[in-house]
PDB file of C-alpha atoms and ligand atoms in Angstrom:
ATOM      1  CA  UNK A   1     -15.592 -17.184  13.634  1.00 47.00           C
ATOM      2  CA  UNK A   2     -15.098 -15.356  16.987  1.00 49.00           C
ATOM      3  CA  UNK A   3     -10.954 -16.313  18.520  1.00 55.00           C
ATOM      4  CA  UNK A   4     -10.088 -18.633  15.367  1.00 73.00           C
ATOM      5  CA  UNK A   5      -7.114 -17.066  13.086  1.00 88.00           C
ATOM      6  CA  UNK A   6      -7.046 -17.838   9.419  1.00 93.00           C
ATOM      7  CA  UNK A   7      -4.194 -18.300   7.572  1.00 97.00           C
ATOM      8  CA  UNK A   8      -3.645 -16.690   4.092  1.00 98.00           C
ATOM      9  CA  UNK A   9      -1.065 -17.854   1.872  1.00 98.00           C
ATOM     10  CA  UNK A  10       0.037 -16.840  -0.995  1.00 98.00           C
ATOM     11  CA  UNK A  11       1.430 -17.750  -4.029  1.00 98.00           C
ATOM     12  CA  UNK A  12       1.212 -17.304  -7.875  1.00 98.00           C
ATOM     13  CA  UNK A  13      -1.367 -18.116 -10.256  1.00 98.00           C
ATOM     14  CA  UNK A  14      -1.599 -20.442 -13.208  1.00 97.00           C
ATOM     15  CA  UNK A  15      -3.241 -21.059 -16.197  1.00 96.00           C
ATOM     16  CA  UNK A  16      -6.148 -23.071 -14.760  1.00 97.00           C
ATOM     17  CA  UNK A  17      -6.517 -20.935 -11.929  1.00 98.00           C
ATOM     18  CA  UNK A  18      -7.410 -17.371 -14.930  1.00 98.00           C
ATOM     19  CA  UNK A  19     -11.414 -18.688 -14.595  1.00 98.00           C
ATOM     20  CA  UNK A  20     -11.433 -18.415 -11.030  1.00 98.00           C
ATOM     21  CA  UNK A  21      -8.995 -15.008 -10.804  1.00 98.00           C
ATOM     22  CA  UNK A  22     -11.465 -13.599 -13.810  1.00 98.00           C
ATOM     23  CA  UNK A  23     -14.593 -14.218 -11.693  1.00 98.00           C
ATOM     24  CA  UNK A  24     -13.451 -13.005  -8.572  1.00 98.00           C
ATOM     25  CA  UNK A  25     -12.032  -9.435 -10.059  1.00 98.00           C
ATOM     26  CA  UNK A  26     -15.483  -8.923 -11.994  1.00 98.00           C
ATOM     27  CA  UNK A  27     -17.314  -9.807  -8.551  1.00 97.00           C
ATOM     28  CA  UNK A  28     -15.166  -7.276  -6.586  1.00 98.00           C
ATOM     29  CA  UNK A  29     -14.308  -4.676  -9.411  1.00 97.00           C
ATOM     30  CA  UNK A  30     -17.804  -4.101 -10.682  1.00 94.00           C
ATOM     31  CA  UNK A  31     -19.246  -1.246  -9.546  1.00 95.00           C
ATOM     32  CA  UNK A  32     -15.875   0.357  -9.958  1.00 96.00           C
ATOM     33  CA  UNK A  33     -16.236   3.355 -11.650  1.00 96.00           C
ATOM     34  CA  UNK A  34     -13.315   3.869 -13.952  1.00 96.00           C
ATOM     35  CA  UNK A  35     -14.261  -0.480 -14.687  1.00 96.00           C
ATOM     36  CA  UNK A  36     -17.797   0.648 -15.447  1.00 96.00           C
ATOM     37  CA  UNK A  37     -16.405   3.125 -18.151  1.00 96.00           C
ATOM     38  CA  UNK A  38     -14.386   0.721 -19.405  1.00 96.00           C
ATOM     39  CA  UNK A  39     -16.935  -2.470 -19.693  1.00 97.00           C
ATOM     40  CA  UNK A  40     -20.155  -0.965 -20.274  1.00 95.00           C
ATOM     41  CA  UNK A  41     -23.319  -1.980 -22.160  1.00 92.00           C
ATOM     42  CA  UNK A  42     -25.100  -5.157 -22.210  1.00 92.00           C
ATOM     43  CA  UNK A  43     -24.045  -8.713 -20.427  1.00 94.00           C
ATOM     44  CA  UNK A  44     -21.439  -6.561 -18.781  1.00 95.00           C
ATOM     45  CA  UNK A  45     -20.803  -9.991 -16.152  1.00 94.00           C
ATOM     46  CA  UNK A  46     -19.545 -12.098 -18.915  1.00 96.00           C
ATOM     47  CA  UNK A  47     -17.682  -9.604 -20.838  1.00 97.00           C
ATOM     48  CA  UNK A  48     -16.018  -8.399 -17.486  1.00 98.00           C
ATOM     49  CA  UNK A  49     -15.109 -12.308 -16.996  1.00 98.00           C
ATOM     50  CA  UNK A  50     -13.985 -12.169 -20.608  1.00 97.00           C
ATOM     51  CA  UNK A  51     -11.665  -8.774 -20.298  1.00 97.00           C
ATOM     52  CA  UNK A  52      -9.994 -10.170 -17.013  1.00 98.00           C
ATOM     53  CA  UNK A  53      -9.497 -13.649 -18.669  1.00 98.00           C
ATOM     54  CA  UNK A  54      -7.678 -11.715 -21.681  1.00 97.00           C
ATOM     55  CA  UNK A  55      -5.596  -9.399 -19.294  1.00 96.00           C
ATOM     56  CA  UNK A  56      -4.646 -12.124 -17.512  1.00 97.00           C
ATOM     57  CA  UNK A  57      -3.693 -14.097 -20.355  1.00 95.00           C
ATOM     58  CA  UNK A  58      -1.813 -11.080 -22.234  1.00 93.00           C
ATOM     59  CA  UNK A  59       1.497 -11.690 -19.957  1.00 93.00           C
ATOM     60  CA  UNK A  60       1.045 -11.431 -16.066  1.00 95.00           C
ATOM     61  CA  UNK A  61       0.022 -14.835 -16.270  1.00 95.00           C
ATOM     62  CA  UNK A  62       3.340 -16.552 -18.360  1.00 93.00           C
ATOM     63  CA  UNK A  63       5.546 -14.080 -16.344  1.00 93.00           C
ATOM     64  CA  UNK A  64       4.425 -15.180 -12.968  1.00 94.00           C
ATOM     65  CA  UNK A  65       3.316 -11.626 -11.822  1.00 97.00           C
ATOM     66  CA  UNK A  66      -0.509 -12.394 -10.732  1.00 98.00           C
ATOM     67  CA  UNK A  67      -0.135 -13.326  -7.214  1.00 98.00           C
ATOM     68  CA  UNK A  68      -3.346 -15.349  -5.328  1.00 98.00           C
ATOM     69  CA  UNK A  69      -4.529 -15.714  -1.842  1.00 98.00           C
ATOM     70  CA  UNK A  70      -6.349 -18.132  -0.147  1.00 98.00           C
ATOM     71  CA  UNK A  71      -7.862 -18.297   3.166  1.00 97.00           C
ATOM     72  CA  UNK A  72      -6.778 -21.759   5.060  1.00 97.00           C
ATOM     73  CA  UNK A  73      -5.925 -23.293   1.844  1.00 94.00           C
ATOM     74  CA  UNK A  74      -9.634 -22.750   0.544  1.00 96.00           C
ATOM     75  CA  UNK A  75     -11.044 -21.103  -2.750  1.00 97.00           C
ATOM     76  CA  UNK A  76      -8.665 -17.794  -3.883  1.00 98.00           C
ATOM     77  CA  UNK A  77     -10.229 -15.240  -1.942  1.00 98.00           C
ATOM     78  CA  UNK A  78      -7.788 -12.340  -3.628  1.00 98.00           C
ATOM     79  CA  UNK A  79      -6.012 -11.608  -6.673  1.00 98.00           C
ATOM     80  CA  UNK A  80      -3.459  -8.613  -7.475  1.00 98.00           C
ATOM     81  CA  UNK A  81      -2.495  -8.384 -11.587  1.00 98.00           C
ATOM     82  CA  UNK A  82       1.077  -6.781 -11.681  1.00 98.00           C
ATOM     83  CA  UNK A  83       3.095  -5.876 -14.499  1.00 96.00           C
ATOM     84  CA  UNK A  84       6.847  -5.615 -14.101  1.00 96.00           C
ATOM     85  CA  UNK A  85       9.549  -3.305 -15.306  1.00 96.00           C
ATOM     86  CA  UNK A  86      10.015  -3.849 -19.210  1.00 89.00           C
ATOM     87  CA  UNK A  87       7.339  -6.202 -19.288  1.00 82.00           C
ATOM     88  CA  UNK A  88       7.237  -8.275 -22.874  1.00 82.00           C
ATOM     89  CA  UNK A  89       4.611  -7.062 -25.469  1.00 83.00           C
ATOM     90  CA  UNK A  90       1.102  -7.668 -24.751  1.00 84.00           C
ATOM     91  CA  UNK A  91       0.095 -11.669 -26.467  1.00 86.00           C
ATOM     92  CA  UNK A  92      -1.571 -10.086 -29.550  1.00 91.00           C
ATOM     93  CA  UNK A  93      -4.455 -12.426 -29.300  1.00 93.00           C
ATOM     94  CA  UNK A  94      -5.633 -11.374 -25.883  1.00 92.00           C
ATOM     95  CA  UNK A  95      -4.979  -7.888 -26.637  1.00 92.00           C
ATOM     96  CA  UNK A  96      -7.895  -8.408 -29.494  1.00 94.00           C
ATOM     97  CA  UNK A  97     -10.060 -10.675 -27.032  1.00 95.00           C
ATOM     98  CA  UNK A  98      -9.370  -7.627 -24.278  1.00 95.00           C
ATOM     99  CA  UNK A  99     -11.035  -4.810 -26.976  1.00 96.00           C
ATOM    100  CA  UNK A 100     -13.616  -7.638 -27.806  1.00 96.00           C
ATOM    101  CA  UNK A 101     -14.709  -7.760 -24.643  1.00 97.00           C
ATOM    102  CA  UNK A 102     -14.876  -3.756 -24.296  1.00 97.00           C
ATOM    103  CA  UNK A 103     -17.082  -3.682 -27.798  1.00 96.00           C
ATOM    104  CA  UNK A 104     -16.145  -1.895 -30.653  1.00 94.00           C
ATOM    105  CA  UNK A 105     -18.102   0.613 -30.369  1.00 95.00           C
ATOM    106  CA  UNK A 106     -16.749   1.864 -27.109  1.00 96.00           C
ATOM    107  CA  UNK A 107     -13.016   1.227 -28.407  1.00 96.00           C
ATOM    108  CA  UNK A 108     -12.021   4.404 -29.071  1.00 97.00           C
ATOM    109  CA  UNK A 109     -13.297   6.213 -25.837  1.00 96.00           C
ATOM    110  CA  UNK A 110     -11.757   3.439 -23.768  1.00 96.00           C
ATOM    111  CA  UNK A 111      -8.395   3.853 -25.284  1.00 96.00           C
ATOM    112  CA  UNK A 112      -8.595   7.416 -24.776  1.00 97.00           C
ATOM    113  CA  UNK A 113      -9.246   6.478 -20.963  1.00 97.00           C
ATOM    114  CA  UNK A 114      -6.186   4.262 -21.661  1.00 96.00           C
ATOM    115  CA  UNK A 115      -4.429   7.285 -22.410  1.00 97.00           C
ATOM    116  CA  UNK A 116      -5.541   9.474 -20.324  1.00 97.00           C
ATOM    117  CA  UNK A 117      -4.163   7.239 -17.193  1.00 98.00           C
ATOM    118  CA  UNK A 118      -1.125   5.600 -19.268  1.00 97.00           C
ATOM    119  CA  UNK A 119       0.131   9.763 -19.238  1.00 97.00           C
ATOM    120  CA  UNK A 120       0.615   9.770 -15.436  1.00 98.00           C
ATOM    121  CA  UNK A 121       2.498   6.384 -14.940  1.00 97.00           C
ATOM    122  CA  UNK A 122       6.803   7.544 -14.332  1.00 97.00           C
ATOM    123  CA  UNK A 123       8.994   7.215 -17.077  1.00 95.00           C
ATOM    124  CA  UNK A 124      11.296   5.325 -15.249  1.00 95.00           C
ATOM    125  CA  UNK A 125      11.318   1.384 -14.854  1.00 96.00           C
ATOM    126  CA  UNK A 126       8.452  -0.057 -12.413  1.00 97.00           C
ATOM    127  CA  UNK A 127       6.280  -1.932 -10.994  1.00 98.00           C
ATOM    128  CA  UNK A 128       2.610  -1.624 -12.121  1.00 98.00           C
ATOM    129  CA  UNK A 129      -0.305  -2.917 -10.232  1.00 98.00           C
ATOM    130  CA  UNK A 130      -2.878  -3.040 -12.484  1.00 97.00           C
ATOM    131  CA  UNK A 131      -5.552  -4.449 -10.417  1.00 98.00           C
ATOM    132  CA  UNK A 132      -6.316  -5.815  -6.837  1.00 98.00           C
ATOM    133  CA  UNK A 133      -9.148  -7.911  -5.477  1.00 98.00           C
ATOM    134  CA  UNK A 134     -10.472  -9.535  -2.562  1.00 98.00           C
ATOM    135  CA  UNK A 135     -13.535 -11.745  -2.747  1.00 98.00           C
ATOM    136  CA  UNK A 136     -16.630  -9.604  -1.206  1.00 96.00           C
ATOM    137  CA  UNK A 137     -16.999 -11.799   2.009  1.00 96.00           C
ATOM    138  CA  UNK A 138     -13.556 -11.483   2.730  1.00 98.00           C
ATOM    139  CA  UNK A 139     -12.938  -7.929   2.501  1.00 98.00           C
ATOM    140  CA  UNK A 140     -11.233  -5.873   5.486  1.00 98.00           C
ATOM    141  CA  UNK A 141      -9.767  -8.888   7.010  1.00 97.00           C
ATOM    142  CA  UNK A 142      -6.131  -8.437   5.754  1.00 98.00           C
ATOM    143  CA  UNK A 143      -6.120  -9.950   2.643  1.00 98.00           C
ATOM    144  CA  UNK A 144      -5.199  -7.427   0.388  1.00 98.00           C
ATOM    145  CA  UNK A 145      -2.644  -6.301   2.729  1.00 98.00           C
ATOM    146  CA  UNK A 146      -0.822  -9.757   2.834  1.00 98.00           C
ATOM    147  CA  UNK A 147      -1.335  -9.260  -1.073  1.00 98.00           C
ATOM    148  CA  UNK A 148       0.689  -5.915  -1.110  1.00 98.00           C
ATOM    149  CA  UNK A 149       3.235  -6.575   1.389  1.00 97.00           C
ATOM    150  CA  UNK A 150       4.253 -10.386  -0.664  1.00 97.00           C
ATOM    151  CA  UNK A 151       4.948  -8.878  -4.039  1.00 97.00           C
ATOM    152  CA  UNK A 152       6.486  -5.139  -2.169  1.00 97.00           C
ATOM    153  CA  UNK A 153       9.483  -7.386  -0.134  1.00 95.00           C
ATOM    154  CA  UNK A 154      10.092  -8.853  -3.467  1.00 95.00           C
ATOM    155  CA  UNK A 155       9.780  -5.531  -5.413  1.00 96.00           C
ATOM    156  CA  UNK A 156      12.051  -3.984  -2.584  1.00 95.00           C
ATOM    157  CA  UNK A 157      14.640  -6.633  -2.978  1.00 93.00           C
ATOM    158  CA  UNK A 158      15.040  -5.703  -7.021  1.00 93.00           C
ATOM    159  CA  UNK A 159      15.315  -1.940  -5.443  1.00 93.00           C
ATOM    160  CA  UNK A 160      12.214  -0.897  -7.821  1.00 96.00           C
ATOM    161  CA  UNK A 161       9.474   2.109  -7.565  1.00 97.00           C
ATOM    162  CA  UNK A 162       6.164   0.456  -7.771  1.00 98.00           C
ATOM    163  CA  UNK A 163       3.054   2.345  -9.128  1.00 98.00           C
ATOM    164  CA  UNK A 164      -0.777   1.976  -8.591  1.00 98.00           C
ATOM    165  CA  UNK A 165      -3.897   4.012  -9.230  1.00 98.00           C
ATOM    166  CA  UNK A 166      -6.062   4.084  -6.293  1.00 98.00           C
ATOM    167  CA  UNK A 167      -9.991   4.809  -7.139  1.00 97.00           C
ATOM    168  CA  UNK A 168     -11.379   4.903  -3.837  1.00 97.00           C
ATOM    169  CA  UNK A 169     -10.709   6.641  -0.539  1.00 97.00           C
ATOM    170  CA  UNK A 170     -10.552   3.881   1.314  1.00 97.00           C
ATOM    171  CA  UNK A 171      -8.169   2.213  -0.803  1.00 98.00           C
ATOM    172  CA  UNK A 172      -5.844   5.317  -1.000  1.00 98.00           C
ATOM    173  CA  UNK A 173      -5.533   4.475   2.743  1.00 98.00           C
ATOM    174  CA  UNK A 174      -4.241   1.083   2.350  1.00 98.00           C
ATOM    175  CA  UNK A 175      -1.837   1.595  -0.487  1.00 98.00           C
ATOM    176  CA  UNK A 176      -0.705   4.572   1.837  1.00 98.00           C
ATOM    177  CA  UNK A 177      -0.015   2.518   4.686  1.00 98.00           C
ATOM    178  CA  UNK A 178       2.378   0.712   2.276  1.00 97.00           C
ATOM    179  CA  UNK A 179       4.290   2.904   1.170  1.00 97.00           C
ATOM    180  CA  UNK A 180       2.823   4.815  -1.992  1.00 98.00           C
ATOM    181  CA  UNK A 181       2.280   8.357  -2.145  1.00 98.00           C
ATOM    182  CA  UNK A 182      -0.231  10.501  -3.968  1.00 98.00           C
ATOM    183  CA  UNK A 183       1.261  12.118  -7.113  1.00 98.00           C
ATOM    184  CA  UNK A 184      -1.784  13.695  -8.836  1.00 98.00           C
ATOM    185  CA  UNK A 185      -5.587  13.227  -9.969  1.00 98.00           C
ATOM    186  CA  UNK A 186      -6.378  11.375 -12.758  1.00 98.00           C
ATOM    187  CA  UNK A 187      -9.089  12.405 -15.172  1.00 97.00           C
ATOM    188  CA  UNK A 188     -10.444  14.868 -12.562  1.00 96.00           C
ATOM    189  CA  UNK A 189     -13.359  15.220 -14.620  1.00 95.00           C
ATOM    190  CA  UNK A 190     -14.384  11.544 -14.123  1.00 92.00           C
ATOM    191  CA  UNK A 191     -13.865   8.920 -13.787  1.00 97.00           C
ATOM    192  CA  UNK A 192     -11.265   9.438 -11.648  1.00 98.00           C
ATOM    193  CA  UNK A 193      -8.297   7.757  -9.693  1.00 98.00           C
ATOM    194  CA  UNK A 194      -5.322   8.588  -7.405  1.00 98.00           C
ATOM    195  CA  UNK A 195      -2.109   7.953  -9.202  1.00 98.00           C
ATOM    196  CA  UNK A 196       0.060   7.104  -6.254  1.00 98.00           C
ATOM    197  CA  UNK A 197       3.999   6.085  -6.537  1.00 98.00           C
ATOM    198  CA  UNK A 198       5.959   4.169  -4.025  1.00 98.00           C
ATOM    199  CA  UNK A 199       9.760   5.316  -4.977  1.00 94.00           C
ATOM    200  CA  UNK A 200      12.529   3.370  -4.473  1.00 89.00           C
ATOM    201  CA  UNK A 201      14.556   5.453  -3.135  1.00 63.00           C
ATOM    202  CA  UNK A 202      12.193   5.334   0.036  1.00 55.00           C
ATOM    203  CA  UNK A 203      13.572   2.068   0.880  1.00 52.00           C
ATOM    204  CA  UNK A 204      16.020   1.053   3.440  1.00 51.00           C
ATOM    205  CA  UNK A 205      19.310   2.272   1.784  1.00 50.00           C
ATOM    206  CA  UNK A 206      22.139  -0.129   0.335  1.00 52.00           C
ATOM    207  CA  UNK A 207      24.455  -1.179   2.982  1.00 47.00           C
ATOM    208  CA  UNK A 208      27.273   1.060   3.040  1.00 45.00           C
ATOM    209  CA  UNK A 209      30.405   0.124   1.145  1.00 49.00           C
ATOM    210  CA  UNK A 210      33.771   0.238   3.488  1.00 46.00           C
ATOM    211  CA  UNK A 211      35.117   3.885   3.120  1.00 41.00           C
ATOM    212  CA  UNK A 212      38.736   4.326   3.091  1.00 41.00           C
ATOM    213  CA  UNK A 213      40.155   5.122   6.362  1.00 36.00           C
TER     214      UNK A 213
HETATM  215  C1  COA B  17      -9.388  -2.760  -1.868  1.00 61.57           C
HETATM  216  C2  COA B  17      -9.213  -4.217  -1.453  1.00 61.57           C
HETATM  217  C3  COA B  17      -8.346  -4.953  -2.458  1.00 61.57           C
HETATM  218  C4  COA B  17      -8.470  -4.238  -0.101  1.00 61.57           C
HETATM  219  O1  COA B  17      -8.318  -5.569   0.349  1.00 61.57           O
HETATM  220  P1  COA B  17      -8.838  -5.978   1.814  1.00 61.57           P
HETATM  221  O2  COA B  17      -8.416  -7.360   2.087  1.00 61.57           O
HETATM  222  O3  COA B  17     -10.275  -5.670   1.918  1.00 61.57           O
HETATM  223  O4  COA B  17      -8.002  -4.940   2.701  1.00 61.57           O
HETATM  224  P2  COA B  17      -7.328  -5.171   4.136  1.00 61.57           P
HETATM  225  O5  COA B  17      -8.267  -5.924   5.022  1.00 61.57           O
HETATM  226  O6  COA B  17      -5.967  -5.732   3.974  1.00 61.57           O
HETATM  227  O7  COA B  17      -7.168  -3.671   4.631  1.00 61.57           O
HETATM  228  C5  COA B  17      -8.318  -2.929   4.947  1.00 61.57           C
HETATM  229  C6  COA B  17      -8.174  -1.568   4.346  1.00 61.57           C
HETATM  230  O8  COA B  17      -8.384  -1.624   2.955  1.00 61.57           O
HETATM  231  C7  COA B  17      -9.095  -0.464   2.531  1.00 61.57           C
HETATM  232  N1  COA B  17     -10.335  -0.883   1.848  1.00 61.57           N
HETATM  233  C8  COA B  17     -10.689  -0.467   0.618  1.00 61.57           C
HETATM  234  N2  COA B  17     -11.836  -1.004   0.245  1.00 61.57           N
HETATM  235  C9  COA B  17     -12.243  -1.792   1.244  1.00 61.57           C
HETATM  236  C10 COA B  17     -13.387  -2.618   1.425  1.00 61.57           C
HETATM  237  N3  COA B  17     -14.325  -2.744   0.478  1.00 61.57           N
HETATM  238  N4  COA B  17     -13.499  -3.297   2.587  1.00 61.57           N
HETATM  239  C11 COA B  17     -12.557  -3.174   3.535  1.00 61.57           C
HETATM  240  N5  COA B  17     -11.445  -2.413   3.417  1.00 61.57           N
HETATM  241  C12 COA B  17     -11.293  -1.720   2.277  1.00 61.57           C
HETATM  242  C13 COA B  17      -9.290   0.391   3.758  1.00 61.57           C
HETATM  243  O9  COA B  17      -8.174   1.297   3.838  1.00 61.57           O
HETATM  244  C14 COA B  17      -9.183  -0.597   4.881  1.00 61.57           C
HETATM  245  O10 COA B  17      -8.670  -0.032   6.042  1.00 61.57           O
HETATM  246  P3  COA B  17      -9.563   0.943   6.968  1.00 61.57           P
HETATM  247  O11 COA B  17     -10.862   0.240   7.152  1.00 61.57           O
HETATM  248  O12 COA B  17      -8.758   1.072   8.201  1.00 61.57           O
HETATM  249  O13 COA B  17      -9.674   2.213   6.218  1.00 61.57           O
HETATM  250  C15 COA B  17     -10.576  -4.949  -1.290  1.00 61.57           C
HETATM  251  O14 COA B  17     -11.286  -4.391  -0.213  1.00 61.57           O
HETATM  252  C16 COA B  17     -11.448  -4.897  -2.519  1.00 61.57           C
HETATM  253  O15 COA B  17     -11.303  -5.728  -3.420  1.00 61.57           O
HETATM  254  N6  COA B  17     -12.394  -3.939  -2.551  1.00 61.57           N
HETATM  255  C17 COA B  17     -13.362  -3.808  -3.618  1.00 61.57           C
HETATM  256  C18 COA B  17     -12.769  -3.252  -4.845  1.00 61.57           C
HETATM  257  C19 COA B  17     -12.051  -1.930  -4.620  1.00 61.57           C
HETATM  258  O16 COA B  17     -12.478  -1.037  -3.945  1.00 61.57           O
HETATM  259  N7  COA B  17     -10.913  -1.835  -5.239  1.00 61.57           N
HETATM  260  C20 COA B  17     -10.095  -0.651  -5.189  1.00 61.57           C
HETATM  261  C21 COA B  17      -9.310  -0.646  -6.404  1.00 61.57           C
HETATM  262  S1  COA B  17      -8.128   0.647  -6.363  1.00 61.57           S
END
């Protein structure tokens, strides 16, 4: 390991790559707490595969807005779900396989949860990052952060605020470092995340139109 660099590339993720994505969030996401609220009970593995497969599935997928990584052209080793501005409704079908995967039972306290978070994202038109995940071995090498900064020069090209909630510390620093800002505290009570917002209009300006002499 010691002197070599890797290289990361990126690029976006298709249908037969929603197995591997699926695996690799539930790997990395699991002990999440707001996750653990949401997938809870028995076989919680498999129905995490099977919530991540029908997120997946629901639109970032079709619309080209889950972005992978891989390390020297290897396995994906990271995996960021995004939703854009206006994105199309939700594939019905996944949307049931999604609440299929949470259990009945738990339904109506997860959509509450839903709620609770969907309250805090801006009114206006953005960019939603839904989820983010590196592979455990390959965490804190710069992944995630060639992750971020890909889909942010696109995001900055369409001049768009881009929106995130952050349920750790650690990675309140590194969506900090990129730009987003800390707006409030979701579901103080618990669990809880950072909503954070990285507004447009903190982007290098539009070029300045001639002004009459
Ligand atoms: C959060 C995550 C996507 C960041 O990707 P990454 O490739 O590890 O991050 P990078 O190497 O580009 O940047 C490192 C920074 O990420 C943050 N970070 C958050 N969780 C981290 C982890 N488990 N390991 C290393 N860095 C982590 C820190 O700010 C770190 O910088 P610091 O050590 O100077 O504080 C990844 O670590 C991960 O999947 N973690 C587990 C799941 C998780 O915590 N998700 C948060 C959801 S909001």
């Amino acid at each position: 390991m010691g002197g070599t660099t890797m290289t990361v590339s990126i690029s976006q993720a298709y249908s037969g790559d929603v197995h591997e994505c699926a695996l690799l969030l539930s790997r990395a996401l699991g002990e999440d707490d707001v996750l653990k609220a949401i997938i809870r009970g028995e076989n919680r593995i498999s129905r995490l595969i099977e919530f991540y497969s029908a997120l997946l599935r629901s639109g970032p997928l079709q619309h080209g807005t889950v972005d992978i990584a891989r390390v020297d052209g290897g396995a994906i080793a990271g995996v960021a779900i995004w939703k854009a501005p206006h994105p199309p409704e939700s594939h019905p079908i996944q949307r049931f396989r999604e609440a299929m995967a949470v259990g009945w039972r738990h339904l109506a306290d997860v959509r509450a949860l839903d709620h609770e978070f969907d309250a805090h994202r801006p009114e206006e038109p953005h960019w939603y990052l839904t989820d983010i995940a590196v592979a455990p071995g390959h965490q804190g090498l710069g992944i995630g952060s060639a992750l971020l900064s890909d889909r942010l020069t696109k995001i900055d090209a369409g001049r768009s605020p881009a929106y995130l909630e952050a349920t750790t510390e650690a990675s309140r620093r590194l969506y900090e470092r990129h730009g987003f800002r800390f707006v409030d505290t979701i579901n103080p009570a618990g669990p809880s995340a950072f909503a954070m917002l990285r507004q447009a209009s903190a982007l290098s300006p539009e070029p300045l139109v001639d002004e009459e002499r």
